């Protein structure tokens, strides 16, 4: 893929938006690109799945395949552990996946920005 450049220097503005939203710059750029593609009618969201076999989380994939051992591929649902406000919070790395009934959940811890160096 070729390098993408801007006609005007926007690096500082993009970094400020990423900080305001509480995400990494690369995450912001992917999000902006996905939003632009979605607004043009292109499918961009990829669902991640987890293979669950007899109550055990076996594997994750974006392209589930048939499981010969009777497992089921369940969609992974992403949640925050509390309401997230990008002006007030940081979203940390996710906790390990967990099976919650018939769904697989990935929880992102949310902490106040004042605790960023704790």
mmCIF file of C-alpha atoms in Angstrom:
data_model
loop_
_atom_site.group_PDB
_atom_site.id
_atom_site.type_symbol
_atom_site.label_atom_id
_atom_site.label_comp_id
_atom_site.label_asym_id
_atom_site.label_seq_id
_atom_site.Cartn_x
_atom_site.Cartn_y
_atom_site.Cartn_z
ATOM 1 C CA UNK A 1 0.000 0.000 0.000
ATOM 2 C CA UNK A 2 1.441 3.428 -0.870
ATOM 3 C CA UNK A 3 2.194 5.988 1.823
ATOM 4 C CA UNK A 4 -0.637 8.422 2.388
ATOM 5 C CA UNK A 5 0.267 12.077 2.758
ATOM 6 C CA UNK A 6 -1.690 15.194 3.543
ATOM 7 C CA UNK A 7 -1.636 18.354 1.520
ATOM 8 C CA UNK A 8 -1.289 20.340 4.736
ATOM 9 C CA UNK A 9 0.369 19.304 7.968
ATOM 10 C CA UNK A 10 -2.399 17.879 10.157
ATOM 11 C CA UNK A 11 -0.355 15.674 12.466
ATOM 12 C CA UNK A 12 -0.887 17.902 15.517
ATOM 13 C CA UNK A 13 -4.631 18.127 14.909
ATOM 14 C CA UNK A 14 -4.968 14.376 14.475
ATOM 15 C CA UNK A 15 -2.952 13.722 17.638
ATOM 16 C CA UNK A 16 -5.189 16.159 19.547
ATOM 17 C CA UNK A 17 -8.356 14.402 18.340
ATOM 18 C CA UNK A 18 -6.910 10.994 19.262
ATOM 19 C CA UNK A 19 -6.026 12.248 22.730
ATOM 20 C CA UNK A 20 -9.466 13.775 23.181
ATOM 21 C CA UNK A 21 -11.078 10.445 22.273
ATOM 22 C CA UNK A 22 -8.662 8.497 24.467
ATOM 23 C CA UNK A 23 -7.300 6.335 21.639
ATOM 24 C CA UNK A 24 -4.001 5.805 19.854
ATOM 25 C CA UNK A 25 -3.402 7.800 16.670
ATOM 26 C CA UNK A 26 -3.425 4.624 14.570
ATOM 27 C CA UNK A 27 -6.836 3.671 16.021
ATOM 28 C CA UNK A 28 -8.202 7.119 15.199
ATOM 29 C CA UNK A 29 -6.953 6.938 11.604
ATOM 30 C CA UNK A 30 -8.489 3.479 11.102
ATOM 31 C CA UNK A 31 -11.747 4.748 12.589
ATOM 32 C CA UNK A 32 -11.817 7.780 10.282
ATOM 33 C CA UNK A 33 -11.031 5.645 7.243
ATOM 34 C CA UNK A 34 -13.719 3.108 8.194
ATOM 35 C CA UNK A 35 -16.289 5.892 8.679
ATOM 36 C CA UNK A 36 -15.463 7.342 5.263
ATOM 37 C CA UNK A 37 -15.753 3.923 3.589
ATOM 38 C CA UNK A 38 -19.010 3.132 5.413
ATOM 39 C CA UNK A 39 -20.488 6.488 4.338
ATOM 40 C CA UNK A 40 -19.843 5.406 0.738
ATOM 41 C CA UNK A 41 -21.681 2.133 1.301
ATOM 42 C CA UNK A 42 -18.693 -0.206 1.651
ATOM 43 C CA UNK A 43 -18.846 -2.924 4.337
ATOM 44 C CA UNK A 44 -15.955 -2.287 6.718
ATOM 45 C CA UNK A 45 -16.769 -3.808 10.096
ATOM 46 C CA UNK A 46 -15.230 -7.203 10.617
ATOM 47 C CA UNK A 47 -16.754 -9.304 13.341
ATOM 48 C CA UNK A 48 -14.342 -11.334 15.442
ATOM 49 C CA UNK A 49 -15.486 -14.767 16.606
ATOM 50 C CA UNK A 50 -14.405 -17.145 19.347
ATOM 51 C CA UNK A 51 -14.552 -20.927 19.088
ATOM 52 C CA UNK A 52 -16.263 -22.316 22.181
ATOM 53 C CA UNK A 53 -16.130 -26.031 22.854
ATOM 54 C CA UNK A 54 -17.785 -27.546 25.956
ATOM 55 C CA UNK A 55 -17.639 -24.202 27.797
ATOM 56 C CA UNK A 56 -13.989 -23.578 26.965
ATOM 57 C CA UNK A 57 -12.666 -20.723 24.799
ATOM 58 C CA UNK A 58 -10.483 -22.385 22.179
ATOM 59 C CA UNK A 59 -9.516 -19.859 19.484
ATOM 60 C CA UNK A 60 -10.432 -16.529 17.880
ATOM 61 C CA UNK A 61 -10.795 -15.688 14.211
ATOM 62 C CA UNK A 62 -12.304 -13.171 11.825
ATOM 63 C CA UNK A 63 -13.230 -16.048 9.500
ATOM 64 C CA UNK A 64 -14.732 -18.941 11.448
ATOM 65 C CA UNK A 65 -14.657 -22.394 9.911
ATOM 66 C CA UNK A 66 -16.565 -25.577 10.627
ATOM 67 C CA UNK A 67 -15.446 -27.235 13.854
ATOM 68 C CA UNK A 68 -15.316 -31.029 13.604
ATOM 69 C CA UNK A 69 -15.327 -31.419 17.410
ATOM 70 C CA UNK A 70 -18.766 -29.893 17.987
ATOM 71 C CA UNK A 71 -17.654 -26.400 18.938
ATOM 72 C CA UNK A 72 -19.524 -23.239 18.055
ATOM 73 C CA UNK A 73 -18.144 -19.947 16.768
ATOM 74 C CA UNK A 74 -19.731 -17.137 18.797
ATOM 75 C CA UNK A 75 -19.379 -13.433 17.969
ATOM 76 C CA UNK A 76 -17.167 -11.529 20.422
ATOM 77 C CA UNK A 77 -18.992 -8.623 22.043
ATOM 78 C CA UNK A 78 -16.908 -5.656 23.204
ATOM 79 C CA UNK A 79 -17.910 -3.771 26.352
ATOM 80 C CA UNK A 80 -16.493 -1.130 28.666
ATOM 81 C CA UNK A 81 -16.500 -1.926 32.388
ATOM 82 C CA UNK A 82 -18.179 1.450 33.017
ATOM 83 C CA UNK A 83 -19.518 4.313 30.875
ATOM 84 C CA UNK A 84 -16.726 5.831 28.767
ATOM 85 C CA UNK A 85 -16.319 9.553 28.168
ATOM 86 C CA UNK A 86 -13.203 10.315 26.082
ATOM 87 C CA UNK A 87 -12.812 13.692 27.770
ATOM 88 C CA UNK A 88 -12.621 12.081 31.216
ATOM 89 C CA UNK A 89 -11.398 8.507 30.745
ATOM 90 C CA UNK A 90 -8.739 6.263 29.258
ATOM 91 C CA UNK A 91 -9.687 2.899 27.806
ATOM 92 C CA UNK A 92 -7.056 0.319 28.791
ATOM 93 C CA UNK A 93 -6.042 -2.952 27.126
ATOM 94 C CA UNK A 94 -8.848 -5.503 27.262
ATOM 95 C CA UNK A 95 -9.168 -8.153 29.926
ATOM 96 C CA UNK A 96 -9.038 -11.798 28.818
ATOM 97 C CA UNK A 97 -12.100 -13.012 26.937
ATOM 98 C CA UNK A 98 -14.833 -14.533 29.084
ATOM 99 C CA UNK A 99 -17.793 -16.752 28.393
ATOM 100 C CA UNK A 100 -20.992 -15.164 29.719
ATOM 101 C CA UNK A 101 -23.812 -17.643 29.141
ATOM 102 C CA UNK A 102 -24.132 -18.028 25.381
ATOM 103 C CA UNK A 103 -21.961 -15.041 24.499
ATOM 104 C CA UNK A 104 -18.252 -14.239 24.505
ATOM 105 C CA UNK A 105 -17.323 -10.864 25.977
ATOM 106 C CA UNK A 106 -14.182 -8.726 25.768
ATOM 107 C CA UNK A 107 -14.184 -6.094 28.517
ATOM 108 C CA UNK A 108 -12.148 -2.905 28.280
ATOM 109 C CA UNK A 109 -11.292 -1.345 31.661
ATOM 110 C CA UNK A 110 -12.082 2.365 31.818
ATOM 111 C CA UNK A 111 -10.137 4.573 34.238
ATOM 112 C CA UNK A 112 -10.210 8.301 34.960
ATOM 113 C CA UNK A 113 -7.517 10.248 33.130
ATOM 114 C CA UNK A 114 -6.164 11.398 36.485
ATOM 115 C CA UNK A 115 -5.013 7.779 37.084
ATOM 116 C CA UNK A 116 -3.018 7.546 33.854
ATOM 117 C CA UNK A 117 0.309 7.542 35.702
ATOM 118 C CA UNK A 118 -0.798 5.549 38.752
#
